[in-house]
mmCIF file of C-alpha atoms and ligand atoms in Angstrom:
data_model
loop_
_atom_site.group_PDB
_atom_site.id
_atom_site.type_symbol
_atom_site.label_atom_id
_atom_site.label_comp_id
_atom_site.label_asym_id
_atom_site.label_seq_id
_atom_site.Cartn_x
_atom_site.Cartn_y
_atom_site.Cartn_z
ATOM 1 C CA MET A 1 -141.087 -12.870 14.642
ATOM 2 C CA ARG A 2 -142.412 -16.246 15.625
ATOM 3 C CA ARG A 3 -140.119 -18.888 17.122
ATOM 4 C CA TRP A 4 -140.976 -22.568 16.859
ATOM 5 C CA THR A 5 -138.842 -25.171 18.626
ATOM 6 C CA ILE A 6 -138.566 -28.655 17.167
ATOM 7 C CA ASP A 7 -136.635 -31.859 17.748
ATOM 8 C CA PRO A 8 -135.147 -32.236 14.267
ATOM 9 C CA ASN A 9 -134.806 -35.994 14.699
ATOM 10 C CA ALA A 10 -138.330 -36.689 15.936
ATOM 11 C CA ARG A 11 -140.041 -35.616 12.696
ATOM 12 C CA ASN A 12 -143.348 -35.278 14.547
ATOM 13 C CA TRP A 13 -144.396 -31.923 13.071
ATOM 14 C CA GLN A 14 -146.621 -32.979 10.201
ATOM 15 C CA GLN A 15 -149.806 -32.369 12.218
ATOM 16 C CA SER A 16 -148.476 -29.355 14.104
ATOM 17 C CA PRO A 17 -150.136 -25.948 13.640
ATOM 18 C CA ASP A 18 -146.641 -24.402 13.656
ATOM 19 C CA PHE A 19 -145.670 -26.536 10.678
ATOM 20 C CA ALA A 20 -148.842 -25.458 8.874
ATOM 21 C CA ALA A 21 -148.015 -21.843 9.741
ATOM 22 C CA ALA A 22 -144.477 -22.191 8.360
ATOM 23 C CA VAL A 23 -145.837 -23.672 5.127
ATOM 24 C CA SER A 24 -148.372 -20.911 4.677
ATOM 25 C CA LEU A 25 -145.790 -18.198 5.453
ATOM 26 C CA LEU A 26 -143.522 -19.665 2.773
ATOM 27 C CA ARG A 27 -146.381 -19.891 0.274
ATOM 28 C CA ASP A 28 -147.171 -16.304 1.136
ATOM 29 C CA GLY A 29 -143.660 -15.142 0.172
ATOM 30 C CA GLN A 30 -142.358 -14.685 3.732
ATOM 31 C CA LEU A 31 -138.929 -15.677 5.046
ATOM 32 C CA VAL A 32 -138.508 -18.589 7.450
ATOM 33 C CA ALA A 33 -135.185 -19.566 9.055
ATOM 34 C CA VAL A 34 -134.831 -23.355 8.962
ATOM 35 C CA PRO A 35 -132.221 -25.600 10.596
ATOM 36 C CA THR A 36 -130.495 -27.981 8.184
ATOM 37 C CA GLU A 37 -127.846 -30.581 9.015
ATOM 38 C CA THR A 38 -125.132 -28.148 7.820
ATOM 39 C CA VAL A 39 -126.101 -24.629 8.977
ATOM 40 C CA TYR A 40 -129.342 -22.657 9.363
ATOM 41 C CA GLY A 41 -130.876 -21.513 6.067
ATOM 42 C CA LEU A 42 -132.940 -18.401 5.404
ATOM 43 C CA ALA A 43 -135.683 -19.957 3.295
ATOM 44 C CA ALA A 44 -138.131 -18.498 0.800
ATOM 45 C CA ASP A 45 -140.214 -19.740 -2.119
ATOM 46 C CA ALA A 46 -137.632 -19.993 -4.919
ATOM 47 C CA THR A 47 -140.299 -19.324 -7.548
ATOM 48 C CA ASN A 48 -141.326 -16.021 -5.947
ATOM 49 C CA ALA A 49 -139.007 -13.222 -7.089
ATOM 50 C CA ARG A 50 -140.191 -10.802 -4.406
ATOM 51 C CA ALA A 51 -139.604 -13.329 -1.649
ATOM 52 C CA CYS A 52 -136.108 -14.011 -3.001
ATOM 53 C CA ALA A 53 -135.371 -10.307 -3.253
ATOM 54 C CA ALA A 54 -136.248 -10.103 0.443
ATOM 55 C CA ILE A 55 -133.557 -12.732 1.167
ATOM 56 C CA TYR A 56 -130.917 -10.552 -0.474
ATOM 57 C CA GLU A 57 -132.216 -7.539 1.388
ATOM 58 C CA VAL A 58 -132.266 -9.144 4.844
ATOM 59 C CA LYS A 59 -128.797 -10.648 4.342
ATOM 60 C CA GLY A 60 -127.355 -7.517 2.775
ATOM 61 C CA ARG A 61 -125.994 -9.857 0.127
ATOM 62 C CA PRO A 62 -124.526 -8.807 -3.221
ATOM 63 C CA GLN A 63 -127.091 -9.743 -5.829
ATOM 64 C CA PHE A 64 -124.660 -11.619 -8.049
ATOM 65 C CA ASN A 65 -124.163 -14.445 -5.570
ATOM 66 C CA PRO A 66 -126.744 -17.089 -6.523
ATOM 67 C CA LEU A 67 -128.721 -19.185 -4.025
ATOM 68 C CA ILE A 68 -129.186 -22.929 -3.439
ATOM 69 C CA SER A 69 -132.675 -24.365 -4.075
ATOM 70 C CA HIS A 70 -133.662 -27.057 -1.559
ATOM 71 C CA VAL A 71 -136.014 -29.820 -2.666
ATOM 72 C CA GLU A 72 -137.450 -32.965 -1.120
ATOM 73 C CA SER A 73 -136.136 -35.545 -3.603
ATOM 74 C CA LEU A 74 -134.056 -36.203 -6.700
ATOM 75 C CA GLU A 75 -137.321 -36.436 -8.607
ATOM 76 C CA ALA A 76 -138.236 -32.904 -7.522
ATOM 77 C CA ALA A 77 -134.715 -31.709 -8.361
ATOM 78 C CA GLU A 78 -135.072 -33.067 -11.882
ATOM 79 C CA ARG A 79 -137.967 -30.699 -12.505
ATOM 80 C CA HIS A 80 -135.504 -27.822 -12.234
ATOM 81 C CA GLY A 81 -132.159 -29.166 -13.394
ATOM 82 C CA GLN A 82 -130.761 -31.557 -15.966
ATOM 83 C CA PHE A 83 -128.934 -34.485 -14.430
ATOM 84 C CA GLU A 84 -126.338 -36.126 -16.641
ATOM 85 C CA PRO A 85 -125.273 -39.643 -15.532
ATOM 86 C CA LYS A 86 -122.508 -38.401 -13.200
ATOM 87 C CA ALA A 87 -124.864 -35.946 -11.544
ATOM 88 C CA ARG A 88 -127.463 -38.661 -11.032
ATOM 89 C CA GLN A 89 -124.817 -41.002 -9.645
ATOM 90 C CA LEU A 90 -123.806 -38.426 -7.026
ATOM 91 C CA ALA A 91 -127.387 -37.577 -6.155
ATOM 92 C CA GLU A 92 -128.333 -41.221 -5.741
ATOM 93 C CA ALA A 93 -125.306 -41.973 -3.581
ATOM 94 C CA LEU A 94 -125.137 -38.854 -1.407
ATOM 95 C CA TRP A 95 -128.654 -37.346 -1.204
ATOM 96 C CA PRO A 96 -130.204 -36.562 1.169
ATOM 97 C CA GLY A 97 -127.055 -34.903 2.475
ATOM 98 C CA ALA A 98 -124.578 -32.044 2.631
ATOM 99 C CA LEU A 99 -124.008 -31.960 -1.127
ATOM 100 C CA THR A 100 -125.164 -29.247 -3.540
ATOM 101 C CA LEU A 101 -125.113 -30.027 -7.252
ATOM 102 C CA VAL A 102 -124.827 -27.248 -9.832
ATOM 103 C CA VAL A 103 -126.401 -28.503 -13.061
ATOM 104 C CA PRO A 104 -127.882 -26.929 -16.201
ATOM 105 C CA LYS A 105 -131.208 -25.308 -15.378
ATOM 106 C CA ARG A 106 -134.292 -26.550 -17.213
ATOM 107 C CA GLU A 107 -136.022 -23.924 -19.307
ATOM 108 C CA ALA A 108 -139.333 -24.993 -17.830
ATOM 109 C CA SER A 109 -138.210 -24.531 -14.220
ATOM 110 C CA PRO A 110 -140.206 -21.808 -12.468
ATOM 111 C CA VAL A 111 -137.260 -20.954 -10.183
ATOM 112 C CA SER A 112 -136.664 -17.206 -10.230
ATOM 113 C CA ASP A 113 -133.713 -15.695 -12.094
ATOM 114 C CA LEU A 114 -132.890 -13.939 -8.843
ATOM 115 C CA VAL A 115 -132.069 -17.355 -7.342
ATOM 116 C CA THR A 116 -129.754 -18.344 -10.191
ATOM 117 C CA ALA A 117 -128.436 -14.780 -10.597
ATOM 118 C CA GLY A 118 -129.325 -15.057 -14.263
ATOM 119 C CA LEU A 119 -127.003 -18.044 -14.841
ATOM 120 C CA ASP A 120 -128.155 -20.938 -17.002
ATOM 121 C CA THR A 121 -127.249 -23.328 -14.192
ATOM 122 C CA ILE A 122 -129.007 -24.049 -10.903
ATOM 123 C CA ALA A 123 -127.694 -25.193 -7.506
ATOM 124 C CA LEU A 124 -129.890 -27.951 -6.013
ATOM 125 C CA ARG A 125 -129.730 -29.790 -2.700
ATOM 126 C CA VAL A 126 -131.817 -32.474 -1.014
ATOM 127 C CA PRO A 127 -130.836 -31.916 2.627
ATOM 128 C CA ALA A 128 -130.628 -34.644 5.240
ATOM 129 C CA ALA A 129 -132.617 -32.305 7.510
ATOM 130 C CA ALA A 130 -136.174 -33.651 7.232
ATOM 131 C CA ILE A 131 -137.696 -30.323 8.292
ATOM 132 C CA MET A 132 -136.396 -28.577 5.157
ATOM 133 C CA ARG A 133 -137.479 -31.457 2.896
ATOM 134 C CA ASP A 134 -140.933 -31.561 4.495
ATOM 135 C CA LEU A 135 -141.387 -27.797 4.135
ATOM 136 C CA ALA A 136 -140.412 -27.962 0.455
ATOM 137 C CA GLU A 137 -142.758 -30.851 -0.159
ATOM 138 C CA ALA A 138 -145.707 -29.429 1.790
ATOM 139 C CA SER A 139 -145.374 -25.971 0.251
ATOM 140 C CA GLY A 140 -145.007 -27.496 -3.199
ATOM 141 C CA ARG A 141 -142.114 -25.140 -3.857
ATOM 142 C CA PRO A 142 -138.351 -25.433 -4.087
ATOM 143 C CA LEU A 143 -136.965 -23.384 -1.192
ATOM 144 C CA ALA A 144 -134.145 -20.953 -1.873
ATOM 145 C CA ALA A 145 -132.053 -20.768 1.267
ATOM 146 C CA PRO A 146 -128.658 -19.207 1.776
ATOM 147 C CA SER A 147 -126.954 -19.517 5.125
ATOM 148 C CA ALA A 148 -128.862 -17.426 7.685
ATOM 149 C CA ASN A 149 -126.178 -14.847 8.443
ATOM 150 C CA ARG A 150 -125.471 -11.335 7.256
ATOM 151 C CA SER A 151 -123.527 -11.398 4.019
ATOM 152 C CA GLY A 152 -119.816 -12.012 4.554
ATOM 153 C CA ARG A 153 -120.228 -13.036 8.195
ATOM 154 C CA ILE A 154 -120.003 -16.283 10.149
ATOM 155 C CA SER A 155 -122.761 -18.777 9.286
ATOM 156 C CA ALA A 156 -125.354 -19.471 11.972
ATOM 157 C CA THR A 157 -125.383 -22.914 13.580
ATOM 158 C CA THR A 158 -127.960 -22.068 16.285
ATOM 159 C CA ALA A 159 -131.305 -20.232 16.321
ATOM 160 C CA GLU A 160 -129.779 -17.653 18.697
ATOM 161 C CA ALA A 161 -127.092 -16.883 16.132
ATOM 162 C CA VAL A 162 -129.756 -16.499 13.408
ATOM 163 C CA ILE A 163 -131.659 -14.009 15.542
ATOM 164 C CA ALA A 164 -128.471 -12.113 16.427
ATOM 165 C CA GLU A 165 -127.488 -11.954 12.748
ATOM 166 C CA LEU A 166 -130.793 -11.248 11.083
ATOM 167 C CA GLY A 167 -133.470 -10.534 13.693
ATOM 168 C CA GLY A 168 -136.050 -8.422 11.890
ATOM 169 C CA GLY A 169 -137.322 -9.236 8.442
ATOM 170 C CA ILE A 170 -137.856 -12.917 9.225
ATOM 171 C CA ALA A 171 -141.416 -14.145 9.811
ATOM 172 C CA MET A 172 -140.442 -17.292 11.713
ATOM 173 C CA VAL A 173 -137.349 -18.945 13.125
ATOM 174 C CA ILE A 174 -137.519 -22.710 13.507
ATOM 175 C CA ASP A 175 -135.238 -23.671 16.384
ATOM 176 C CA GLY A 176 -133.787 -27.143 15.947
ATOM 177 C CA GLY A 177 -130.834 -26.631 18.284
ATOM 178 C CA GLU A 178 -127.253 -26.782 17.097
ATOM 179 C CA THR A 179 -126.778 -28.026 13.525
ATOM 180 C CA PRO A 180 -124.834 -31.318 13.529
ATOM 181 C CA VAL A 181 -122.421 -30.891 10.589
ATOM 182 C CA GLY A 182 -121.600 -27.242 11.249
ATOM 183 C CA VAL A 183 -120.138 -26.251 7.868
ATOM 184 C CA GLU A 184 -122.067 -25.645 4.648
ATOM 185 C CA SER A 185 -122.643 -28.225 1.959
ATOM 186 C CA THR A 186 -119.981 -29.248 -0.529
ATOM 187 C CA ILE A 187 -120.778 -27.732 -3.937
ATOM 188 C CA VAL A 188 -119.993 -29.725 -7.086
ATOM 189 C CA ALA A 189 -120.666 -28.459 -10.617
ATOM 190 C CA LEU A 190 -121.753 -30.972 -13.269
ATOM 191 C CA THR A 191 -122.232 -28.745 -16.235
ATOM 192 C CA GLY A 192 -120.322 -30.752 -18.848
ATOM 193 C CA GLY A 193 -116.764 -32.074 -18.762
ATOM 194 C CA HIS A 194 -115.127 -32.871 -15.443
ATOM 195 C CA ALA A 195 -117.001 -32.661 -12.167
ATOM 196 C CA ARG A 196 -115.711 -29.534 -10.423
ATOM 197 C CA LEU A 197 -115.493 -28.797 -6.718
ATOM 198 C CA LEU A 198 -116.727 -25.212 -6.280
ATOM 199 C CA ARG A 199 -116.773 -25.170 -2.471
ATOM 200 C CA PRO A 200 -115.404 -27.743 -0.014
ATOM 201 C CA GLY A 201 -118.013 -28.538 2.634
ATOM 202 C CA GLY A 202 -119.749 -31.088 4.823
ATOM 203 C CA ILE A 203 -119.078 -34.074 2.553
ATOM 204 C CA PRO A 204 -115.322 -34.628 2.154
ATOM 205 C CA ARG A 205 -113.846 -34.547 -1.343
ATOM 206 C CA ALA A 206 -112.657 -38.166 -1.081
ATOM 207 C CA GLN A 207 -116.207 -39.421 -0.534
ATOM 208 C CA ILE A 208 -117.388 -37.710 -3.721
ATOM 209 C CA GLU A 209 -114.382 -38.909 -5.706
ATOM 210 C CA ALA A 210 -115.076 -42.470 -4.530
ATOM 211 C CA VAL A 211 -118.589 -42.294 -5.997
ATOM 212 C CA LEU A 212 -117.403 -40.752 -9.262
ATOM 213 C CA GLY A 213 -114.369 -43.014 -9.595
ATOM 214 C CA GLU A 214 -112.342 -39.966 -10.677
ATOM 215 C CA PRO A 215 -110.771 -36.923 -9.068
ATOM 216 C CA LEU A 216 -112.717 -33.697 -8.713
ATOM 217 C CA VAL A 217 -111.236 -30.672 -10.425
ATOM 218 C CA GLY A 218 -110.689 -27.544 -8.327
ATOM 219 C CA PRO A 219 -111.545 -25.486 -6.462
ATOM 220 C CA ASP A 220 -109.418 -23.086 -8.447
ATOM 221 C CA ARG A 221 -110.881 -19.830 -7.169
ATOM 222 C CA PRO A 222 -112.131 -18.539 -3.861
ATOM 223 C CA ALA A 223 -115.224 -20.584 -3.169
ATOM 224 C CA ASP A 224 -118.561 -19.167 -2.085
ATOM 225 C CA THR A 225 -118.833 -17.406 -5.369
ATOM 226 C CA ALA A 226 -119.753 -19.220 -8.515
ATOM 227 C CA PRO A 227 -116.731 -19.250 -10.829
ATOM 228 C CA GLU A 228 -119.197 -18.519 -13.586
ATOM 229 C CA ALA A 229 -120.692 -15.628 -11.692
ATOM 230 C CA PRO A 230 -119.295 -12.133 -11.905
ATOM 231 C CA GLY A 231 -117.581 -10.826 -8.800
ATOM 232 C CA MET A 232 -115.675 -12.733 -6.185
ATOM 233 C CA LEU A 233 -115.840 -12.612 -2.466
ATOM 234 C CA SER A 234 -112.594 -13.793 -1.019
ATOM 235 C CA SER A 235 -113.373 -12.336 2.409
ATOM 236 C CA HIS A 236 -116.230 -14.278 3.965
ATOM 237 C CA TYR A 237 -117.211 -15.936 7.236
ATOM 238 C CA ALA A 238 -115.605 -12.947 8.944
ATOM 239 C CA PRO A 239 -115.890 -12.339 12.688
ATOM 240 C CA SER A 240 -115.341 -8.759 13.934
ATOM 241 C CA ALA A 241 -111.903 -9.736 15.231
ATOM 242 C CA ALA A 242 -109.008 -10.297 12.861
ATOM 243 C CA VAL A 243 -108.174 -13.953 12.234
ATOM 244 C CA ARG A 244 -104.592 -15.236 12.232
ATOM 245 C CA PRO A 245 -104.428 -18.816 10.888
ATOM 246 C CA ASN A 246 -101.662 -21.402 11.404
ATOM 247 C CA ALA A 247 -100.653 -19.779 14.665
ATOM 248 C CA THR A 248 -98.072 -21.753 16.659
ATOM 249 C CA GLU A 249 -97.597 -19.022 19.259
ATOM 250 C CA ILE A 250 -100.140 -16.807 20.997
ATOM 251 C CA LEU A 251 -99.483 -13.086 21.311
ATOM 252 C CA PRO A 252 -100.691 -11.076 24.307
ATOM 253 C CA GLY A 253 -104.332 -10.031 23.969
ATOM 254 C CA GLU A 254 -105.225 -12.655 21.386
ATOM 255 C CA ALA A 255 -107.965 -15.248 21.670
ATOM 256 C CA LEU A 256 -107.046 -18.829 20.761
ATOM 257 C CA LEU A 257 -108.945 -21.205 18.518
ATOM 258 C CA ALA A 258 -107.207 -24.472 19.321
ATOM 259 C CA PHE A 259 -107.264 -27.882 17.673
ATOM 260 C CA GLY A 260 -106.045 -31.146 19.161
ATOM 261 C CA PRO A 261 -104.615 -32.179 22.534
ATOM 262 C CA ALA A 262 -101.348 -30.177 22.508
ATOM 263 C CA LEU A 263 -101.692 -26.423 22.969
ATOM 264 C CA PRO A 264 -98.766 -24.074 22.338
ATOM 265 C CA GLU A 265 -96.826 -23.063 25.455
ATOM 266 C CA SER A 266 -97.975 -19.470 25.050
ATOM 267 C CA ALA A 267 -101.659 -20.530 25.203
ATOM 268 C CA HIS A 268 -101.882 -19.162 28.753
ATOM 269 C CA ARG A 269 -101.641 -15.667 27.265
ATOM 270 C CA ALA A 270 -104.919 -16.054 25.399
ATOM 271 C CA ILE A 271 -107.800 -14.003 26.795
ATOM 272 C CA ALA A 272 -110.222 -16.727 25.684
ATOM 273 C CA VAL A 273 -109.748 -20.266 24.394
ATOM 274 C CA GLU A 274 -112.005 -22.572 22.415
ATOM 275 C CA ASN A 275 -110.816 -26.006 21.325
ATOM 276 C CA LEU A 276 -112.454 -27.246 18.098
ATOM 277 C CA SER A 277 -111.663 -30.799 19.089
ATOM 278 C CA PRO A 278 -109.360 -31.720 21.975
ATOM 279 C CA SER A 279 -109.048 -35.224 20.502
ATOM 280 C CA GLY A 280 -108.221 -33.923 17.020
ATOM 281 C CA ASP A 281 -111.450 -35.137 15.394
ATOM 282 C CA LEU A 282 -112.199 -33.134 12.221
ATOM 283 C CA VAL A 283 -115.926 -33.966 12.225
ATOM 284 C CA GLU A 284 -116.279 -32.554 15.736
ATOM 285 C CA ALA A 285 -114.131 -29.572 14.719
ATOM 286 C CA ALA A 286 -116.397 -28.731 11.757
ATOM 287 C CA ALA A 287 -119.470 -28.921 13.973
ATOM 288 C CA ARG A 288 -117.935 -26.445 16.425
ATOM 289 C CA LEU A 289 -116.204 -24.095 13.979
ATOM 290 C CA PHE A 290 -118.724 -21.273 13.600
ATOM 291 C CA SER A 291 -120.044 -21.284 17.177
ATOM 292 C CA SER A 292 -116.472 -21.234 18.526
ATOM 293 C CA LEU A 293 -115.548 -18.289 16.291
ATOM 294 C CA ARG A 294 -118.674 -16.500 17.510
ATOM 295 C CA ARG A 295 -117.797 -17.035 21.175
ATOM 296 C CA LEU A 296 -114.178 -15.925 20.694
ATOM 297 C CA ASP A 297 -115.410 -12.856 18.825
ATOM 298 C CA ALA A 298 -117.601 -12.024 21.821
ATOM 299 C CA SER A 299 -114.531 -12.158 24.106
ATOM 300 C CA GLY A 300 -113.510 -8.769 22.743
ATOM 301 C CA ALA A 301 -110.089 -9.949 21.512
ATOM 302 C CA GLY A 302 -108.722 -7.933 18.590
ATOM 303 C CA THR A 303 -107.314 -11.057 16.963
ATOM 304 C CA ILE A 304 -108.228 -14.724 16.985
ATOM 305 C CA ALA A 305 -105.138 -16.917 16.594
ATOM 306 C CA VAL A 306 -105.992 -20.254 15.010
ATOM 307 C CA MET A 307 -103.832 -23.349 15.404
ATOM 308 C CA PRO A 308 -103.076 -25.356 12.244
ATOM 309 C CA VAL A 309 -105.803 -27.800 11.193
ATOM 310 C CA PRO A 310 -104.883 -30.788 8.970
ATOM 311 C CA GLU A 311 -106.166 -30.576 5.387
ATOM 312 C CA ASP A 312 -107.654 -34.086 5.103
ATOM 313 C CA GLY A 313 -111.356 -35.037 5.279
ATOM 314 C CA LEU A 314 -113.458 -32.129 6.577
ATOM 315 C CA GLY A 315 -110.202 -30.240 7.190
ATOM 316 C CA GLU A 316 -110.384 -28.932 3.623
ATOM 317 C CA ALA A 317 -113.717 -27.204 4.336
ATOM 318 C CA ILE A 318 -112.560 -25.958 7.762
ATOM 319 C CA ASN A 319 -109.358 -24.467 6.330
ATOM 320 C CA ASP A 320 -111.291 -22.918 3.445
ATOM 321 C CA ARG A 321 -113.567 -21.089 5.901
ATOM 322 C CA LEU A 322 -110.622 -20.050 8.094
ATOM 323 C CA ARG A 323 -108.658 -18.699 5.120
ATOM 324 C CA ARG A 324 -111.604 -16.598 4.083
ATOM 325 C CA ALA A 325 -112.287 -15.460 7.636
ATOM 326 C CA ALA A 326 -108.667 -14.247 7.602
ATOM 327 C CA ALA A 327 -108.772 -12.619 4.140
ATOM 328 C CA PRO A 328 -108.430 -8.850 3.805
ATOM 329 C CA ARG A 329 -111.872 -7.265 4.300
ATOM 330 C CA GLY A 330 -113.360 -5.277 1.470
HETATM 331 O O1 TXA B 1 -125.148 -26.002 3.557
HETATM 332 C C1 TXA B 1 -125.482 -25.132 2.764
HETATM 333 O O2 TXA B 1 -125.118 -25.150 1.552
HETATM 334 C C2 TXA B 1 -126.340 -23.974 3.284
HETATM 335 C C3 TXA B 1 -127.670 -24.600 3.735
HETATM 336 C C4 TXA B 1 -128.651 -23.557 4.194
HETATM 337 O O3 TXA B 1 -128.212 -25.376 2.693
HETATM 338 N N1 TXA B 1 -126.538 -22.983 2.288
HETATM 339 C C5 TXA B 1 -125.549 -22.156 1.854
HETATM 340 O O4 TXA B 1 -125.963 -21.204 0.945
HETATM 341 O O5 TXA B 1 -124.400 -22.215 2.239
HETATM 342 P P1 TXA B 1 -125.108 -19.922 0.560
HETATM 343 O O6 TXA B 1 -126.048 -19.076 -0.208
HETATM 344 O O7 TXA B 1 -124.500 -19.324 1.770
HETATM 345 O O8 TXA B 1 -124.048 -20.477 -0.439
HETATM 346 C C6 TXA B 1 -124.488 -20.885 -1.715
HETATM 347 C C7 TXA B 1 -123.323 -21.034 -2.645
HETATM 348 C C8 TXA B 1 -122.740 -19.710 -3.032
HETATM 349 O O9 TXA B 1 -121.339 -19.814 -2.906
HETATM 350 C C9 TXA B 1 -123.103 -19.579 -4.488
HETATM 351 O O10 TXA B 1 -122.156 -18.851 -5.218
HETATM 352 C C10 TXA B 1 -123.199 -21.015 -4.931
HETATM 353 O O11 TXA B 1 -123.786 -21.654 -3.834
HETATM 354 N N2 TXA B 1 -124.089 -21.197 -6.095
HETATM 355 C C11 TXA B 1 -125.414 -21.090 -6.133
HETATM 356 N N3 TXA B 1 -125.882 -21.249 -7.389
HETATM 357 C C12 TXA B 1 -124.808 -21.489 -8.157
HETATM 358 C C13 TXA B 1 -124.618 -21.715 -9.551
HETATM 359 N N4 TXA B 1 -125.635 -21.751 -10.414
HETATM 360 N N5 TXA B 1 -123.376 -21.910 -9.995
HETATM 361 C C14 TXA B 1 -122.329 -21.897 -9.142
HETATM 362 N N6 TXA B 1 -122.433 -21.666 -7.809
HETATM 363 C C15 TXA B 1 -123.645 -21.451 -7.335
HETATM 364 MG MG1 MG B 2 -123.206 -18.398 3.158
#
């Protein structure tokens, strides 16, 4: 596996031989791990069924969970999906960014049925991360990219975490340091009728509702599985340790995932402590969520006690991930 380190903000890779190598690996049907502003993605040519099958294989992911296709622009997205006025409005206001739109798939789109899991809709995202946009544009392909973790586990927000999760089976890991947003994109379905929130994520619900001028419906089922798709995964984002949310007291032997300036009195009992945001900032907390869970998991604690996190702004996405990290494991 090749490792290429970039400064994601410098955008100075266009002439780099590593960039050319990444493009030709993708065109060749290989897997490349790419940092986005949300989490690392495990990218492959979305039009190449064999390459996409390799994604499922490396992740150990159930086949029915469809993948997001990443493209460089709204114009490119419109080659694969049909954008009704509300969908276009959201794309114009919030792309590039941490928003995935599920729209009807165009018949003429060459995106593999493995990516859409045979649905007649497609999930599209123009990421803020220029490296992913540039790779899609230079390869001339939409890039299917789920989060670069083993299925059901904590998403990777660093290249080290990608390598620990997936290691073999990936041709190249592009190391762009820690991803700034830290939770996955918000997924909104615009497939007729009301706009529906399928997964809370890096763009808060209120920001999307402000663009639409109406409330989003849902989510009404465990996210991270398309409501339209068969099968549901309520347990997800799971560390090895058990997760105990809304903890106001720490039991002996537990690790503590704290939030805010005031820790419970029993915090001294914790065998390891991470604070998502000592100042109580939800943006900072989202950015630290997955790496903090990873570090607490490595402490060897049997249980991670998690202090309550408010539900507003990015809190909705953080609490969604914590609930699923705590869900009974299948
Ligand atoms: O931030 C992100 O969204 C990251 C980065 C890499 O872009 N990607 C990511 O992908 O989180 P993944 O595969 O872990 O989650 C994709 C979600 C799944 O919950 C899947 O069910 C949903 O997108 N999805 C994909 N296609 C869909 C469709 N046609 N209808 C409904 N949901 C869909
Ligand atoms: Mg994922």
